[in-house]
Coordinates of C-alpha atoms in Angstrom, one line a residue:
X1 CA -35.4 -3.4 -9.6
X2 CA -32.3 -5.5 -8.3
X3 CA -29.3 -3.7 -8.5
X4 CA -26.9 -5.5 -10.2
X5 CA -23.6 -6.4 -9.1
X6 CA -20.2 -5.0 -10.4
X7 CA -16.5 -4.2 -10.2
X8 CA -14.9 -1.0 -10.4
X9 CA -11.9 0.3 -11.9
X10 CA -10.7 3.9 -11.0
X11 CA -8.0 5.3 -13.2
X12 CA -5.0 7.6 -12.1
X13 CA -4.6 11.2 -12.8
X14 CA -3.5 13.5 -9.7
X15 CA -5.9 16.0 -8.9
X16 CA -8.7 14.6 -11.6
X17 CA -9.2 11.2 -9.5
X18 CA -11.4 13.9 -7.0
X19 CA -14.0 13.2 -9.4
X20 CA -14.1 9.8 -9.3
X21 CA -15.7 10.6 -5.6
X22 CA -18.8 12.2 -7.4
X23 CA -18.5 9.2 -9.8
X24 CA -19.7 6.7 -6.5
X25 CA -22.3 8.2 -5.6
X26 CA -23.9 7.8 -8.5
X27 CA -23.0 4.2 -9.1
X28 CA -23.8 3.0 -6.0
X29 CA -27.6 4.2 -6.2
X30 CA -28.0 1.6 -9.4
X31 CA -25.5 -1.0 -8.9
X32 CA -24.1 -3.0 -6.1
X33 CA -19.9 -2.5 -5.8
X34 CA -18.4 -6.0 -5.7
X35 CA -15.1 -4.5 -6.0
X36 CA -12.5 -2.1 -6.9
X37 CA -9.4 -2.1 -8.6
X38 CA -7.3 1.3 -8.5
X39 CA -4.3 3.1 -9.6
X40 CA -2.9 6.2 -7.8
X41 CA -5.8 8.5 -7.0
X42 CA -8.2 5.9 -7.7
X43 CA -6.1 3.4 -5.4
X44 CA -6.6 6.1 -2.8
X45 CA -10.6 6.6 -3.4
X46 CA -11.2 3.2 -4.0
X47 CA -9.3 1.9 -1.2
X48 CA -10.9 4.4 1.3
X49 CA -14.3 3.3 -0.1
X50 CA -13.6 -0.3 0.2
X51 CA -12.8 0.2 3.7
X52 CA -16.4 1.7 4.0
X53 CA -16.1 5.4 3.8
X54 CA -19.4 6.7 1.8
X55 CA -18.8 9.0 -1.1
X56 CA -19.8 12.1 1.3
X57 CA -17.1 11.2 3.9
X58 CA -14.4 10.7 0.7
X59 CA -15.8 14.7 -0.3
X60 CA -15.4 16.0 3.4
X61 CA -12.0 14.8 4.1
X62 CA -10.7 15.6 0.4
X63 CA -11.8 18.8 1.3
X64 CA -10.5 19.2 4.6
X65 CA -7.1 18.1 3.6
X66 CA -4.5 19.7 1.5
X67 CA -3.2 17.3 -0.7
X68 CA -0.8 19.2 -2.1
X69 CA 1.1 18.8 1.4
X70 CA 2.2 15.4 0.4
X71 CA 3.2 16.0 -2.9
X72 CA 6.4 18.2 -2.8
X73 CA 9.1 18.3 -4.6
X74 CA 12.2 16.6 -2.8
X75 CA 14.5 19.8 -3.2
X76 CA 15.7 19.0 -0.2
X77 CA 17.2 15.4 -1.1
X78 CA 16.9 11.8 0.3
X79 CA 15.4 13.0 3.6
X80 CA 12.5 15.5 2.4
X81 CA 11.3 13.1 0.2
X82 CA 11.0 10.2 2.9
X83 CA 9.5 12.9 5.5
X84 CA 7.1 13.9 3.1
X85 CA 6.0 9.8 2.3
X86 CA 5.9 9.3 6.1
X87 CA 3.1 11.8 6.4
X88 CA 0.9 10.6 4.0
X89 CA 1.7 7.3 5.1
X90 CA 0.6 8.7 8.7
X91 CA -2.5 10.0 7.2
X92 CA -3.6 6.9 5.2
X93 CA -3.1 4.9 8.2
X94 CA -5.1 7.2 10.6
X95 CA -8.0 7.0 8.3
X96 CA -8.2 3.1 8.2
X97 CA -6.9 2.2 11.3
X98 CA -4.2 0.1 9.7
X99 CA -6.7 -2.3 8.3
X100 CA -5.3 -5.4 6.2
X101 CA -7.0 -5.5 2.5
X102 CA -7.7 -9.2 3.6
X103 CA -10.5 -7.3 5.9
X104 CA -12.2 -4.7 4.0
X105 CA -15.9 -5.8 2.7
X106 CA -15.5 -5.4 -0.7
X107 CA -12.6 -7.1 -2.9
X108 CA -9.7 -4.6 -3.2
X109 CA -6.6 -4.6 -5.4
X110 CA -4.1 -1.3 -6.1
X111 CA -1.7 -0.9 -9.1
X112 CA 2.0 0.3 -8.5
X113 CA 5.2 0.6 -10.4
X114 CA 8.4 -1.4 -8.9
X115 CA 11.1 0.6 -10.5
X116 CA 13.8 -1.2 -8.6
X117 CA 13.0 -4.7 -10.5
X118 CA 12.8 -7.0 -7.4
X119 CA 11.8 -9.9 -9.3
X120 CA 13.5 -13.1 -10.6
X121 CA 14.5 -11.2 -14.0
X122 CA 15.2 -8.0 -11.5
X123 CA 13.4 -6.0 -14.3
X124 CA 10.9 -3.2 -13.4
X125 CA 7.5 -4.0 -13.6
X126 CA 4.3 -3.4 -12.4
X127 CA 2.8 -4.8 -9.9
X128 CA -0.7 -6.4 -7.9
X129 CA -1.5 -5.3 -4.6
X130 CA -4.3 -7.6 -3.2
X131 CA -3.2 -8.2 0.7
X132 CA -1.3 -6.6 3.3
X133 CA -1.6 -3.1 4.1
X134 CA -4.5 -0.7 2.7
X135 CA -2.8 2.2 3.5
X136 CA 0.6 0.8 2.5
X137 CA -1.1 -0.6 -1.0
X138 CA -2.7 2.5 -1.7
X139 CA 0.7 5.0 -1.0
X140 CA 2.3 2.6 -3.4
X141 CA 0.2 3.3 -6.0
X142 CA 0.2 7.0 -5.7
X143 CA 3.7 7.6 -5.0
X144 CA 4.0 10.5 -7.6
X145 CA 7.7 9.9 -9.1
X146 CA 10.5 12.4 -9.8
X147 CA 8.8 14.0 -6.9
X148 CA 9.2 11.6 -3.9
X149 CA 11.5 8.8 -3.2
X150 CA 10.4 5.1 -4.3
X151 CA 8.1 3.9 -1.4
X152 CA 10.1 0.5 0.0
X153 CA 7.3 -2.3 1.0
X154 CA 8.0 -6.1 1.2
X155 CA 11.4 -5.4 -1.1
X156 CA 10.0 -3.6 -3.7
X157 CA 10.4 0.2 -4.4
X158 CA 7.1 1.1 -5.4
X159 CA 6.1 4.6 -7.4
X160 CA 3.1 5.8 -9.1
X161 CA 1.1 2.5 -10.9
X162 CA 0.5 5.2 -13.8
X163 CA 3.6 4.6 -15.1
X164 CA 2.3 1.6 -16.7
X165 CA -1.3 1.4 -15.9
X166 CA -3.0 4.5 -15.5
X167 CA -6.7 2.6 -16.5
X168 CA -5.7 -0.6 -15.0
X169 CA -8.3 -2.7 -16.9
X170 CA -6.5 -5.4 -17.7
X171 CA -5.7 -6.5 -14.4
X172 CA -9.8 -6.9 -13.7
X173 CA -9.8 -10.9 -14.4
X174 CA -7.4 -10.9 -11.1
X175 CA -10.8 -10.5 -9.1
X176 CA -12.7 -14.0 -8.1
X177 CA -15.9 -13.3 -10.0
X178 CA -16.9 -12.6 -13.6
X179 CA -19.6 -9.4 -12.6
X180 CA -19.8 -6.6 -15.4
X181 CA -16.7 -4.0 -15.3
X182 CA -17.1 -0.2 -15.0
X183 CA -14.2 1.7 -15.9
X184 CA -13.8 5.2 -14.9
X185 CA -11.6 7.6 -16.3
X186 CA -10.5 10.4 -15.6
X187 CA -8.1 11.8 -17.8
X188 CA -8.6 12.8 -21.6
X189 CA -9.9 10.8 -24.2
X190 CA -7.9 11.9 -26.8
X191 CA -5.1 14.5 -26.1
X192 CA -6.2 17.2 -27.9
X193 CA -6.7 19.5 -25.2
X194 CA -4.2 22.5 -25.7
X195 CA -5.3 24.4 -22.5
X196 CA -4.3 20.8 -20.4
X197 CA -0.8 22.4 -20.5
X198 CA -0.9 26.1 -19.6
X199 CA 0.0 27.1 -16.3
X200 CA -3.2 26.6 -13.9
X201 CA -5.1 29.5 -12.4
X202 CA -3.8 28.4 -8.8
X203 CA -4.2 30.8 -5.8
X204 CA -0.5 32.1 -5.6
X205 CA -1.7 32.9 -1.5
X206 CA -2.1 28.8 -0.7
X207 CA 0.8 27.6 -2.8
X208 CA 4.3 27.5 -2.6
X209 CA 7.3 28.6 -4.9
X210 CA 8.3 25.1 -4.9
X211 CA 5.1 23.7 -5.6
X212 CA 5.3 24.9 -9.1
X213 CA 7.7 22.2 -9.8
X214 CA 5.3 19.5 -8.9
X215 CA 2.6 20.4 -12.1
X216 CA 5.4 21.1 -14.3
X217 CA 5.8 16.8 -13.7
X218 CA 2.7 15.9 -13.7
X219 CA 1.6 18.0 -17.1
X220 CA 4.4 15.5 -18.4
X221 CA 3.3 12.6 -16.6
X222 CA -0.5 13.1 -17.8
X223 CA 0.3 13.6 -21.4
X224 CA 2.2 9.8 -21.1
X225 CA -0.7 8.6 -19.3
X226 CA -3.6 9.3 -21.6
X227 CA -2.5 7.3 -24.5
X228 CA -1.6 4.6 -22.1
X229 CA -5.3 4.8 -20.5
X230 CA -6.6 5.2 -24.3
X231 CA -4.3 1.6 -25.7
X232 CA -6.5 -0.3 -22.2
X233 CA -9.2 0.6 -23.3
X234 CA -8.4 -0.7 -26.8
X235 CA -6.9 -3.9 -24.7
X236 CA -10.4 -4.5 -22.6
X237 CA -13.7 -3.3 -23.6
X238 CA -15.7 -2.5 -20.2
X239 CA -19.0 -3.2 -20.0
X240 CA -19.7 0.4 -18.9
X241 CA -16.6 3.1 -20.2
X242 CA -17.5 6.5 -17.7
X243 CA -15.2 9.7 -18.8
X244 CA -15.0 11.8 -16.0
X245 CA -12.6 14.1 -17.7
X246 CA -12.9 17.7 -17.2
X247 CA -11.1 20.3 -19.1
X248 CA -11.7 23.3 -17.2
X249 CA -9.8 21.3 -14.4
X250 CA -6.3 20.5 -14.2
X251 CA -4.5 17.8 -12.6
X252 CA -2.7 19.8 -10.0
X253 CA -6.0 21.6 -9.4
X254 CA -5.9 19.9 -5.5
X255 CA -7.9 22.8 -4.5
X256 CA -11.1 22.4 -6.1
X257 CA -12.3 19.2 -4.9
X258 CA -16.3 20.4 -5.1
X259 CA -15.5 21.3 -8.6
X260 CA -14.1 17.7 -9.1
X261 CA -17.1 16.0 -7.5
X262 CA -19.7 18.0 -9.0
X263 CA -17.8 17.1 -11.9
X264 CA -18.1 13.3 -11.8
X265 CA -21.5 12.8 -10.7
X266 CA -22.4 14.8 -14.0
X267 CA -20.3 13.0 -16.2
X268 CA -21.9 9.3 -14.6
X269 CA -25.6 10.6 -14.4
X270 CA -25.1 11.2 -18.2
X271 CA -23.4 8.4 -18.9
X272 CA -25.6 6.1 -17.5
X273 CA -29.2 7.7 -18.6
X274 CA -27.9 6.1 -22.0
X275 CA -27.4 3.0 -20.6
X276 CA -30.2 1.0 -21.7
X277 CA -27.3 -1.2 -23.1
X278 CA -29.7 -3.6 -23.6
X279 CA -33.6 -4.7 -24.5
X280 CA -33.6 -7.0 -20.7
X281 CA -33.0 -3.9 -19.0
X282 CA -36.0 -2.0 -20.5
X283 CA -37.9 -5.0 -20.2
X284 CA -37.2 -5.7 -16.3
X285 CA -37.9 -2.1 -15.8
X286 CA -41.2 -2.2 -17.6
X287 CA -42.1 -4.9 -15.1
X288 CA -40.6 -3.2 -11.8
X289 CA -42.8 -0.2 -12.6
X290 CA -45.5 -2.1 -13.8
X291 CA -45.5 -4.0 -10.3
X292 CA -45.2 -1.0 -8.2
X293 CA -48.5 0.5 -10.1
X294 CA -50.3 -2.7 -9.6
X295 CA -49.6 -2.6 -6.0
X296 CA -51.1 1.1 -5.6
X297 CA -54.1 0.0 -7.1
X298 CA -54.9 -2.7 -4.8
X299 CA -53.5 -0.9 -2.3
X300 CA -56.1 2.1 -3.2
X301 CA -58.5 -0.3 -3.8
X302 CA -58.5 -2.0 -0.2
X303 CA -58.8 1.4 1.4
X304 CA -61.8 2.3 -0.6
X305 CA -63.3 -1.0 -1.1
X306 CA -66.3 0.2 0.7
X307 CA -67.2 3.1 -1.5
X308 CA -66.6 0.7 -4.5

C-alpha cells in the first residue's frame, strides 16, 4: 500500500518535544512527510529532520547532548544570556552546516514570538519562519523566555513561539499543498495533572543550583501553554490528533530522552492502530493483501508446476 503523503506539525513543550523523536519513526513507516511545521522543541526536531537527520540520529545526539546547557538562567545579566544563545546557536549550526530552509527536502516553517513588535503597528506578534537560516529559525522558536535574552534576527527579537502557538495548527494552510495534517502534541490534554507541578525527581549530581530556576519557569510557561494548544485544536481539526503526553515525565526532565522516545512511538503506534478513519482505507488494504497472496500463489505455483 502507497503511503500517503502528509504534513506535520510538532508542538512545543521543553523537555516533552523528545518524544516527538519516537513520534517519526513511527510516521514515517506509513506515511510519506511532505512537511513540517514546528514550534520550540518541535521547531528543533522538525527542523533537524527536514534537513534529513533519521529519527535514530535525532535519539543519538538528544542523548549525547545536555540540553539543559543552553537553557540557564541569565543570573548573570545581559551577557550570560547572549553567551548561553551563542552556543546553541553554535550547536544548531554545526549540525546543519548552516543550511538555508530554502534547501532542505521537505517544506519547513518554525513558529516564534517577536516580543519587541517590529512591525508596521510595532505590536508583538508572532511570527512565520519559512526561509533564511535553519538553525537561526529554529533558535527563534525555542528561545525559552525569562530565561535567555530575545534572540535578534533580521530586526526582530525573537523568544519562544509557545507564547502564542505552542500547537501551531493554524499556521498549516501557509504550506503549498492541501495533503492531510498530523498534529502532534506533546503537552497535556486537559490540565488536570496535579503531579505536572511538583518538583521533578532530577539527579541533584548533574544539575546545578541555578538550574532550579529554569523548571520553576517552565512549570508556569506549560500550564499557559496547554490551554493555548487545547483552543488550536478547537481552531483546526487535524486529520490525525497524536497525544504524546506523558505524565510520569516532566518538561525539564532533559535527562531522560529514551524515556521520551520510548514514550512517543507508544503513544503514535496506538494512535494510529485506530486509524482506520475511513472504509477506503480498509478497502485498499483488503486489496494490497489480497494482491500480495495472489502473487505467492502463482509464484508457488510456477515453482511446482511440474508436480501439479
Amino acid at each position: 500500500m502507497s503511503k500517503k503523503d502528509v504534513y506535520v506539525v510538532l508542538g512545543g513543550g521543553a523537555a516533552l518535544g523528545y518524544a516527538h523523536i519516537g513520534v517519526l519513526e513511527v510516521l514515517e513507516q506509513r506515511f510519506s512527510i511532505k512537511g513540517i511545521i514546528g514550534t520550540s522543541m518541535g521547531s528543533i526536531i522538525g527542523g533537524l529532520y527536514a534537513y534529513g537527520y533519521t529519527p535514530k540520529d535525532l535519539l543519538r545526539i538528544a542523548q549525547e547532548i545536555n540540553f539543559a546547557e543552553f537553557v540557564k538562567i541569565n543570573i548573570f545579566g545581559y551577557k550570560n544570556g547572549l553567551i548561553v544563545t551563542k552556543k546553541l546557536l553554535e550547536f544548531l549550526d554545526s549540525l546543519t552546516h548552516k543550511s538555508n530552509i530554502e534547501e532542505l527536502p521537505l517544506e519547513f516553517a518554525s513558529i516564534a514570538f517577536d516580543i519587541k513588535g517590529n512591525n508596521i503597528d510595532k505590536i508583538p506578534k508572532t511570527m512565520i519562519i519559512d526561509k533564511g537560516s535553519l538553525s537561526k529559525a529554529m533558535l527563534s522558536s525555542s528561545n525559552l523566555p525569562f530565561i535567555n535574552n530575545p534572540f535578534h534576527y533580521d530586526g526582530y527579537s525573537f523568544v519562544d513561539g509557545g507564547i502564542g502557538h505552542p500547537l501551531p495548527i493554524e499556521f498549516i494552510g501557509f504550506f503549498k499543498k492541501d495533503y492531510p495534517i498530523i498534529a502532534v502534541n506533546v503537552l497535556p490534554d486537559l490540565l488536570n495533572d496535579p503531579d505536572l507541578f511538583k518538583q521533578s525527581n532530577v539527579n541533584s549530581q548533574k544539575v546545578k543550583t541555578d538550574e532550579f530556576f529554569v523548571f520553576n519557569a517552565l512549570q508556569s510557561s506549560v500550564y499557559n501553554q496547554a490551554y493555548l494548544a487545547m483552543n488550536s485544536l478547537q481552531n483546526v481539526k487535524p486529520d490525525v490528533y497524536i497525544s504524546a503526553y506523558n505524565s510520569n515525565l516532566k518538561p525539564w526532565d532533559f535527562y531522560e530522552v529514551e524515556s521520551f522516545y520510548k514514550s512517543g512511538k507508544k503513544d503514535t503506534e496506538l494512535a494510529l492502530s485506530k486509524l482506520y478513519d475511513s472504509k477506503d482505507d480498509i478497502i485498499e488494504d483488503i486489496r494490497e493483501k489480497s494482491k500480495n497472496l495472489f502473487k505467492r500463489i502463482r509464484d508457488f505455483m510456477e515453482k511446482n508446476r511440474k508436480f501439479l
